[in-house]
mmCIF file of C-alpha atoms in Angstrom:
data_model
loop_
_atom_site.group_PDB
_atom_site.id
_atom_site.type_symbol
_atom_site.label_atom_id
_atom_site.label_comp_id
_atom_site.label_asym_id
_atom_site.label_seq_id
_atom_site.Cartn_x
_atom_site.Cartn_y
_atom_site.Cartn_z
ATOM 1 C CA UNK R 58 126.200 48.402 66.088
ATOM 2 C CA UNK R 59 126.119 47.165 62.212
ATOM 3 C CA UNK R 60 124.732 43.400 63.530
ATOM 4 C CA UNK R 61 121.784 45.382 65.854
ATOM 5 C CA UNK R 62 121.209 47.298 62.224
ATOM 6 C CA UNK R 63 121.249 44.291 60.436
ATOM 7 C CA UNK R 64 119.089 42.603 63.073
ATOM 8 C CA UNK R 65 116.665 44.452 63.454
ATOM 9 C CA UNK R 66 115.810 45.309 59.211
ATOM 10 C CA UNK R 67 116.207 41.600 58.951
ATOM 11 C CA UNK R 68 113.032 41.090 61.220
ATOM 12 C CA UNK R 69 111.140 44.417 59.395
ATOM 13 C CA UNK R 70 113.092 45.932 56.427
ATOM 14 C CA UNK R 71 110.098 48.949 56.540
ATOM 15 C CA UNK R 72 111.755 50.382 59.594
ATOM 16 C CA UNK R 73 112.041 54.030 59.297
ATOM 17 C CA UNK R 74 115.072 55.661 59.869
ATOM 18 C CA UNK R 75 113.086 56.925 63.178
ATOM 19 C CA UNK R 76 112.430 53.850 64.455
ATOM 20 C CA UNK R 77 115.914 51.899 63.563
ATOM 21 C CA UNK R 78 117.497 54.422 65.734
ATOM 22 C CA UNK R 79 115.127 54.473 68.457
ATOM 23 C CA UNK R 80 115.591 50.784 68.292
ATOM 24 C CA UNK R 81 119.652 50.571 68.686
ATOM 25 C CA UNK R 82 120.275 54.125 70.233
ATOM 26 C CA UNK R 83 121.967 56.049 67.572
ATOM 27 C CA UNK R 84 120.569 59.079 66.223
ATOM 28 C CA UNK R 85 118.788 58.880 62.483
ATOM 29 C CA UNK R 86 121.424 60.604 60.639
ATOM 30 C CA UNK R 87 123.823 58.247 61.999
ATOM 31 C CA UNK R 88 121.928 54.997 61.145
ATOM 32 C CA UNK R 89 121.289 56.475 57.548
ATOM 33 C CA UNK R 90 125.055 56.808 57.023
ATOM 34 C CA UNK R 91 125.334 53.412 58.331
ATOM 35 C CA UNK R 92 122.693 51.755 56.392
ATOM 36 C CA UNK R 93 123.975 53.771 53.293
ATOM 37 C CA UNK R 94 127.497 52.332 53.934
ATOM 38 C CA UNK R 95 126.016 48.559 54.077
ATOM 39 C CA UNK R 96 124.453 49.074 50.745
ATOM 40 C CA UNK R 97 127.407 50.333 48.788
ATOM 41 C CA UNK R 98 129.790 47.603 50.602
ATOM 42 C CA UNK R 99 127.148 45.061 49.468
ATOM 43 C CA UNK R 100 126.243 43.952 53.072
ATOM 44 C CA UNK R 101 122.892 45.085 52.005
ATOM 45 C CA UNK R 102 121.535 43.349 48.785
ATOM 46 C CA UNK R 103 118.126 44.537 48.661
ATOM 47 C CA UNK R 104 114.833 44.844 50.331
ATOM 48 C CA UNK R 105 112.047 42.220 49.802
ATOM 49 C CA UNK R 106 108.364 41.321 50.824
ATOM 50 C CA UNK R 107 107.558 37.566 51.707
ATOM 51 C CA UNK R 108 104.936 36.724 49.944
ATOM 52 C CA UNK R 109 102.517 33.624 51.016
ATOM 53 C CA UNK R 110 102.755 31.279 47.628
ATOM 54 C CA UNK R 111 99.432 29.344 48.612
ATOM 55 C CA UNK R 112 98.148 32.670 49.444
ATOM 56 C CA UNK R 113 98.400 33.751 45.595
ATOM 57 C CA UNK R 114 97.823 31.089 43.743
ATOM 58 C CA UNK R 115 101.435 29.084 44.151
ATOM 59 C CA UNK R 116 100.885 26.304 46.776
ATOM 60 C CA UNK R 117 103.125 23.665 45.208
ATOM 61 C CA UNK R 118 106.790 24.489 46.712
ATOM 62 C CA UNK R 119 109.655 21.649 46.191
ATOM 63 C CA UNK R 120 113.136 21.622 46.105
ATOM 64 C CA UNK R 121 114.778 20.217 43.045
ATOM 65 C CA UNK R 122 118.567 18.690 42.818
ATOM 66 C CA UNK R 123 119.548 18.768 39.929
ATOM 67 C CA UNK R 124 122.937 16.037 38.250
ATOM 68 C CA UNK R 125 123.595 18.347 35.140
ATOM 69 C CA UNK R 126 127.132 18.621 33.813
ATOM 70 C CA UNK R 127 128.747 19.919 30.747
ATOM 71 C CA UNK R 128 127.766 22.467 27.972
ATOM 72 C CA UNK R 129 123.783 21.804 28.599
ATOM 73 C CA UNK R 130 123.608 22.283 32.568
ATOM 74 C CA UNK R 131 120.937 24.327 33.721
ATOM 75 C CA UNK R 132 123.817 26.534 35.400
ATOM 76 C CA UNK R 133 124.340 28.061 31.724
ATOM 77 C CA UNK R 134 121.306 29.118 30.459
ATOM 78 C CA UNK R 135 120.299 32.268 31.592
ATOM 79 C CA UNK R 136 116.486 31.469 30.117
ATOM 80 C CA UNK R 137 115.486 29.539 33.629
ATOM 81 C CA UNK R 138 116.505 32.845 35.543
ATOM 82 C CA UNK R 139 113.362 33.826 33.651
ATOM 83 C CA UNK R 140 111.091 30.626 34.398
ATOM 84 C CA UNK R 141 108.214 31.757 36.941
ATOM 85 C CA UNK R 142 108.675 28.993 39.141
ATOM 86 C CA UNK R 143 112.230 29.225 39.624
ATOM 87 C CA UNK R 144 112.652 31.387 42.600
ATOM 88 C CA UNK R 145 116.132 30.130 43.373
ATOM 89 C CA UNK R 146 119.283 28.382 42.084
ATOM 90 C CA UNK R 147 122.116 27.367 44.120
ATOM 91 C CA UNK R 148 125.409 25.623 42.964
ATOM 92 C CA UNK R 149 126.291 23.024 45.268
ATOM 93 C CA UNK R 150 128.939 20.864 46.034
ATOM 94 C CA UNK R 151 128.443 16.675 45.839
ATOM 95 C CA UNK R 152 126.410 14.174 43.434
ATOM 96 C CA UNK R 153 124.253 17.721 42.042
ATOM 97 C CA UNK R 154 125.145 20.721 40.456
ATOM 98 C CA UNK R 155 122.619 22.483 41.930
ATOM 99 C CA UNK R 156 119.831 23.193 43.946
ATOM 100 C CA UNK R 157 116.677 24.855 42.890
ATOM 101 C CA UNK R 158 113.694 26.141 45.222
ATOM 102 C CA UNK R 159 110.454 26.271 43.003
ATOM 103 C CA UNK R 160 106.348 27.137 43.412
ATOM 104 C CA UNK R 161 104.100 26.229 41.307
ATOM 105 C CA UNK R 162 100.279 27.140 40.737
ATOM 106 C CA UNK R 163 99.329 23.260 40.802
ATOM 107 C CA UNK R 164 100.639 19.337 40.358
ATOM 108 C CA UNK R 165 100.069 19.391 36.775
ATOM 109 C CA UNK R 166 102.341 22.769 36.500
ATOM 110 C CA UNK R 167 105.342 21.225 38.716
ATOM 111 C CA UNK R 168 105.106 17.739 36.518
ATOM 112 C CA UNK R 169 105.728 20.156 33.523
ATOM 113 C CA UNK R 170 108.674 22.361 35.398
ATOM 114 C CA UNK R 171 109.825 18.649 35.997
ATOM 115 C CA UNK R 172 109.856 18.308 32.218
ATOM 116 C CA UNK R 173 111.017 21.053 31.456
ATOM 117 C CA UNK R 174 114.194 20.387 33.534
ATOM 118 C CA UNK R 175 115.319 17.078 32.371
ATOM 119 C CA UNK R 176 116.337 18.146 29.382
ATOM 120 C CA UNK R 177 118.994 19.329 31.470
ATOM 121 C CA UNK R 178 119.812 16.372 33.135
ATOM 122 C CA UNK R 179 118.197 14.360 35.700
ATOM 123 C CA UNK R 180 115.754 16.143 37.818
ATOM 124 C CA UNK R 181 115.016 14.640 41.861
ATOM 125 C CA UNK R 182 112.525 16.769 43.494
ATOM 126 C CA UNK R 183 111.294 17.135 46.898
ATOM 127 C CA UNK R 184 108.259 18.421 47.634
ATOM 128 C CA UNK R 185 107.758 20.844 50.688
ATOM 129 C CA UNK R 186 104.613 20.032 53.311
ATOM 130 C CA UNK R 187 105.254 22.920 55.502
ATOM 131 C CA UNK R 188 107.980 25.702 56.615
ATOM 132 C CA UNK R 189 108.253 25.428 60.769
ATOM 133 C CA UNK R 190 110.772 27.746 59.603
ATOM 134 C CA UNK R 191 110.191 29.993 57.125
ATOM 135 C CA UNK R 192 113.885 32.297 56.868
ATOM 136 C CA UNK R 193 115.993 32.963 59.395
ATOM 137 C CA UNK R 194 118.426 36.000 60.211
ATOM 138 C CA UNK R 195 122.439 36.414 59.759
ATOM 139 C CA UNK R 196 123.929 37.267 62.986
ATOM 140 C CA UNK R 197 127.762 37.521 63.831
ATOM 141 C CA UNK R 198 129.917 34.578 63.305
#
């Protein structure tokens, strides 16, 4: 019953409690002590709107690897969390230490983010044409 939760706020987190339980067949007090439950066990992180980058003024999106080791890794300073166009860092395994997803208002503002992040280490960037996929959702292993 937690996966059809998990499903279905996935695919529209603005579900009401009304709905969600019309939608798996439980009655809204139940799914509100089951969605409460997710929260505090961390299941459930958050609730976010997916904004269109091009739509607002960010249409440069790119992925960046970056090969960063020792006391001046991008990893440990806690000033990119901060950078604009940093809207996600993963630590990897491999030749990089990590992984960044970026946007960028325009070329000229992603050569400077570029920049930016070799003094870091060495920067390799991909940009990103299009999303066929945009996000998928976690179901059961």
């Amino acid at each position: 019953m937690d996966w059809n939760l998990l499903r279905e706020l996935q695919d529209d987190a603005r579900l009401s409690f009304s709905e969600l339980s019309r939608r798996v067949h439980l009655s809204p007090p139940a799914v509100a002590e089951r969605v409460r439950r997710m929260e505090e066990a961390g299941v459930i992180t958050g609730y976010h709107a997916t904004v269109d980058g091009a739509r607002v003024g960010w249409p440069v999106t790119a992925f960046i690897q970056m090969s960063c080791y020792g006391p001046r890794c991008v990893l440990r300073d806690d000033a990119v969390l901060d950078w604009p166009e940093v809207q996600e860092i993963h630590r990897v395994t491999g030749d990089t230490c990590s992984i960044l997803r970026v946007a960028a208002p325009s070329m000229a503002a992603f050569e400077h983010l570029i920049d930016q992040l070799a003094s870091y280490g060495r920067p390799s960037s991909t940009l990103v044409l299009s999303t066929p996929l945009p996000r998928s959702t976690i179901g059961p292993a």
